[in-house]
Coordinates of C-alpha atoms in Angstrom, one line a residue:
Chain A
G168 CA 5.5 16.6 8.1
Q169 CA 2.7 18.3 9.1
Q170 CA -0.3 16.1 10.9
V171 CA -2.8 16.1 12.6
M172 CA -4.7 13.8 16.3
Q173 CA -8.0 13.2 16.3
I174 CA -9.6 10.7 18.9
P175 CA -11.2 9.2 20.1
Q176 CA -11.0 6.7 17.5
Y177 CA -15.2 4.9 18.7
Q178 CA -17.6 7.3 20.7
H179 CA -20.3 4.6 22.4
V180 CA -23.3 6.1 23.9
Q181 CA -27.1 6.4 24.3
E182 CA -29.8 7.9 21.9
G183 CA -29.6 11.4 23.9
E184 CA -26.4 11.8 25.9
D185 CA -23.7 14.2 24.2
F186 CA -20.8 13.0 21.9
T187 CA -17.0 15.2 21.6
T188 CA -13.9 14.5 19.3
Y189 CA -11.0 16.7 19.4
C190 CA -8.3 17.5 17.0
N191 CA -4.8 17.9 17.3
S192 CA -2.3 19.6 16.0
S193 CA 1.5 20.3 17.1
T194 CA 1.4 22.9 14.4
T195 CA -0.8 26.0 14.6
L196 CA -2.8 25.5 11.7
S197 CA -4.6 28.1 9.4
N198 CA -8.4 27.6 8.9
I199 CA -10.4 23.9 9.9
Q200 CA -12.8 22.3 8.1
W201 CA -15.6 19.8 8.8
Y202 CA -16.8 16.5 7.3
K203 CA -19.1 13.9 8.1
Q204 CA -19.4 10.9 6.7
R205 CA -22.4 8.2 6.8
P206 CA -22.3 4.1 6.9
G207 CA -22.1 3.6 3.0
G208 CA -21.4 7.6 2.2
H209 CA -19.3 10.7 1.4
P210 CA -18.0 13.3 3.1
V211 CA -20.1 16.0 3.5
F212 CA -18.9 19.2 4.1
L213 CA -20.0 20.6 7.8
I214 CA -18.7 24.0 8.5
Q215 CA -15.0 25.6 7.8
L216 CA -13.4 28.2 11.2
V217 CA -10.4 30.8 10.8
K218 CA -10.9 32.9 13.2
S219 CA -8.9 32.2 16.7
G220 CA -10.8 31.2 19.0
E221 CA -13.6 30.8 16.9
V222 CA -17.5 29.2 18.1
K223 CA -20.0 28.5 15.6
K224 CA -22.8 26.2 16.2
Q225 CA -25.9 24.4 13.9
K226 CA -28.2 23.3 15.9
R227 CA -26.9 19.8 17.8
L228 CA -24.0 20.8 16.9
T229 CA -21.1 23.0 17.9
F230 CA -17.6 23.4 17.0
Q231 CA -14.2 25.5 18.2
F232 CA -10.9 26.7 17.3
G233 CA -8.7 26.7 19.9
E234 CA -7.1 30.1 21.2
A235 CA -3.4 29.1 20.1
K236 CA -5.3 27.7 17.0
K237 CA -3.6 24.2 17.2
N238 CA -6.8 22.5 18.4
S239 CA -10.4 21.8 17.4
S240 CA -13.4 20.2 18.9
L241 CA -16.9 18.6 17.1
H242 CA -19.1 18.9 20.0
I243 CA -23.3 17.5 19.2
T244 CA -25.8 18.0 22.4
A245 CA -27.9 14.5 22.7
T246 CA -27.5 12.9 19.6
Q247 CA -29.6 11.2 17.7
T248 CA -29.4 8.4 15.7
T249 CA -29.4 10.3 12.5
D250 CA -25.9 11.8 14.2
V251 CA -24.0 7.9 13.1
G252 CA -21.3 8.3 11.5
T253 CA -17.7 9.2 11.1
Y254 CA -17.3 13.3 11.6
F255 CA -13.7 14.1 10.1
C256 CA -11.6 17.0 10.8
A257 CA -9.3 18.8 8.0
P258 CA -7.3 21.4 8.7
F259 CA -5.2 23.1 6.2
M260 CA -2.1 22.3 5.2
D261 CA 0.4 26.1 4.8
S262 CA 3.1 23.9 2.8
N263 CA 1.1 22.7 0.1
Y264 CA -2.4 24.5 0.1
Q265 CA -3.7 21.5 0.8
L266 CA -6.9 20.2 3.5
I267 CA -4.7 16.6 5.6
W268 CA -7.8 14.5 7.6
G269 CA -7.8 13.2 11.3
A270 CA -8.0 9.4 10.7
G271 CA -12.2 10.5 12.2
T272 CA -14.0 10.0 15.3
K273 CA -17.0 7.6 14.7
L274 CA -20.1 8.0 16.1
I275 CA -22.4 4.5 17.5
I276 CA -25.4 5.1 19.4
K277 CA -26.1 2.0 22.1
P278 CA -29.2 0.4 20.7
Chain B
E18 CA -27.4 20.5 -9.2
A19 CA -25.6 17.2 -10.2
G20 CA -23.4 16.3 -7.7
V21 CA -20.3 14.3 -8.0
T22 CA -20.1 10.8 -10.0
Q23 CA -17.5 8.4 -10.1
F24 CA -17.2 5.5 -11.3
P25 CA -17.5 2.2 -10.7
S26 CA -18.6 1.8 -7.8
H27 CA -17.7 -1.5 -6.4
S28 CA -13.9 -2.7 -7.8
V29 CA -12.3 -6.5 -7.6
I30 CA -9.3 -6.9 -9.5
E31 CA -6.4 -9.5 -9.3
K32 CA -3.3 -8.5 -8.0
G33 CA -1.1 -7.3 -11.6
Q34 CA -4.0 -6.2 -12.9
T35 CA -4.7 -2.7 -14.6
V36 CA -7.7 -0.3 -13.3
T37 CA -9.6 2.5 -13.9
L38 CA -11.6 4.9 -12.3
R39 CA -13.2 8.3 -14.0
C40 CA -14.7 11.7 -12.0
D41 CA -17.7 13.5 -12.9
P42 CA -17.1 17.0 -11.6
I43 CA -20.8 18.9 -10.5
S44 CA -20.0 21.3 -13.9
G45 CA -18.1 24.5 -13.4
H46 CA -16.0 23.4 -10.8
D47 CA -12.7 23.9 -11.8
N48 CA -10.8 22.0 -8.7
L49 CA -10.7 17.8 -8.8
Y50 CA -9.3 16.5 -6.1
W51 CA -8.3 12.5 -5.7
Y52 CA -8.4 10.8 -2.1
R53 CA -8.4 7.4 -1.0
R54 CA -9.2 6.1 2.1
V55 CA -7.8 2.4 3.1
M56 CA -10.1 1.2 6.3
G57 CA -10.1 2.8 8.9
K58 CA -7.7 5.6 8.6
E59 CA -7.7 9.1 7.6
I60 CA -8.1 10.1 4.3
K61 CA -4.9 10.6 2.7
F62 CA -5.1 13.4 -0.4
L63 CA -3.4 11.5 -3.6
L64 CA -3.2 14.9 -5.7
H65 CA -5.4 18.1 -7.3
F66 CA -6.3 19.6 -11.2
V67 CA -7.6 23.1 -11.7
K68 CA -8.8 22.9 -14.6
E69 CA -6.8 20.3 -16.6
S70 CA -3.8 20.9 -15.2
K71 CA -1.8 19.3 -12.2
Q72 CA -1.7 21.8 -10.3
D73 CA -0.1 19.1 -6.9
E74 CA 0.1 15.0 -7.1
S75 CA 2.3 15.0 -4.8
G76 CA 0.0 12.9 -1.9
M77 CA 0.4 9.8 -5.4
P78 CA 1.9 6.3 -3.6
N79 CA 4.3 5.7 -7.1
N80 CA 4.6 5.6 -10.7
R81 CA 1.9 2.7 -11.0
F82 CA -0.7 5.9 -9.9
L83 CA -1.3 8.0 -13.3
A84 CA -4.4 10.5 -13.0
E85 CA -5.5 12.3 -16.1
R86 CA -8.4 15.3 -16.6
T87 CA -8.0 15.6 -20.1
G88 CA -10.1 18.8 -21.2
G89 CA -11.0 20.1 -18.0
T90 CA -14.1 18.1 -17.3
Y91 CA -13.9 14.3 -15.7
S92 CA -10.9 12.5 -14.4
T93 CA -9.4 9.7 -14.2
L94 CA -7.4 7.7 -11.6
K95 CA -5.5 4.9 -13.3
V96 CA -3.5 2.2 -11.0
Q97 CA -1.3 -0.3 -13.4
P98 CA -0.3 -2.6 -11.7
A99 CA -2.1 -3.2 -9.4
E100 CA -1.0 -4.5 -6.1
L101 CA -2.5 -6.0 -2.9
E102 CA -1.6 -2.1 -0.4
D103 CA -3.9 0.0 -3.1
S104 CA -7.0 -1.9 -1.7
G105 CA -9.2 1.5 -0.5
V106 CA -11.8 4.0 -1.2
Y107 CA -10.4 6.1 -3.6
F108 CA -12.9 9.3 -3.0
C109 CA -13.8 12.1 -6.1
A110 CA -13.7 15.5 -4.7
S111 CA -14.2 19.3 -6.4
S112 CA -14.7 22.4 -5.4
Q113 CA -15.7 25.4 -7.4
G114 CA -12.7 28.0 -5.9
R115 CA -10.2 26.9 -4.4
A116 CA -10.4 24.6 -1.3
V117 CA -9.6 26.8 1.8
L118 CA -8.8 29.8 0.4
Y119 CA -11.8 30.6 -0.6
N120 CA -14.0 29.5 1.7
S121 CA -15.0 26.9 -1.0
P122 CA -16.2 23.3 0.8
L123 CA -14.9 19.6 -1.3
H124 CA -18.1 18.0 -2.4
F125 CA -17.5 14.7 -2.7
G126 CA -18.6 11.1 -5.0
N127 CA -19.9 9.0 -3.9
G128 CA -16.6 7.0 -4.1
T129 CA -14.9 3.1 -6.0
R130 CA -14.7 0.5 -4.1
L131 CA -11.6 -1.0 -4.6
T132 CA -10.9 -4.6 -4.4
V133 CA -6.9 -6.1 -5.0
T134 CA -7.2 -9.4 -4.4

């Protein structure tokens, strides 16, 4: 079945460093959503990407959808403690019109 | 507006017992979803209601899981009898339109952490 791989599983950064998580699929995706889950919290919607090559920005967050619509990335510039959490990509599954979820990338700020 | 609420927040039960989880979606949201996340792994889809009808229950692991949404308002997810592998966090989410098709994001509840011992 359609699956998505999200890497890395964890990323430790110093505050102020950049962070990137990647989402890869073997099949072409219709669209993809990104969510953030704070420790102890629940996933919160960040953005949806639809178009090939689309780039969207939210302050220090930059979301990209690959030209072939098989991969996506989230880049955070100059991380802050408020960015801590797990970031999930959730592409759309054509077969049953449901989202499938990556395993998430946990952003950890080094003390 | 009030968000998605789930009850209980935590449940610890013994193998073989029954547990019922409840989800109250955001008022007016016809679409209601149940998901499960086992520690450190991906969020797995369980099922999707549109109003009171089960639109898709392809993610339900087996017949020990029963979900209902009487009247198209709140939903319950019953696990009977519970097994050790059922442990995890069960999330409920709702959306106004069909998620993704209408650029309608999911609004999640805080989840129920289920521990089966």
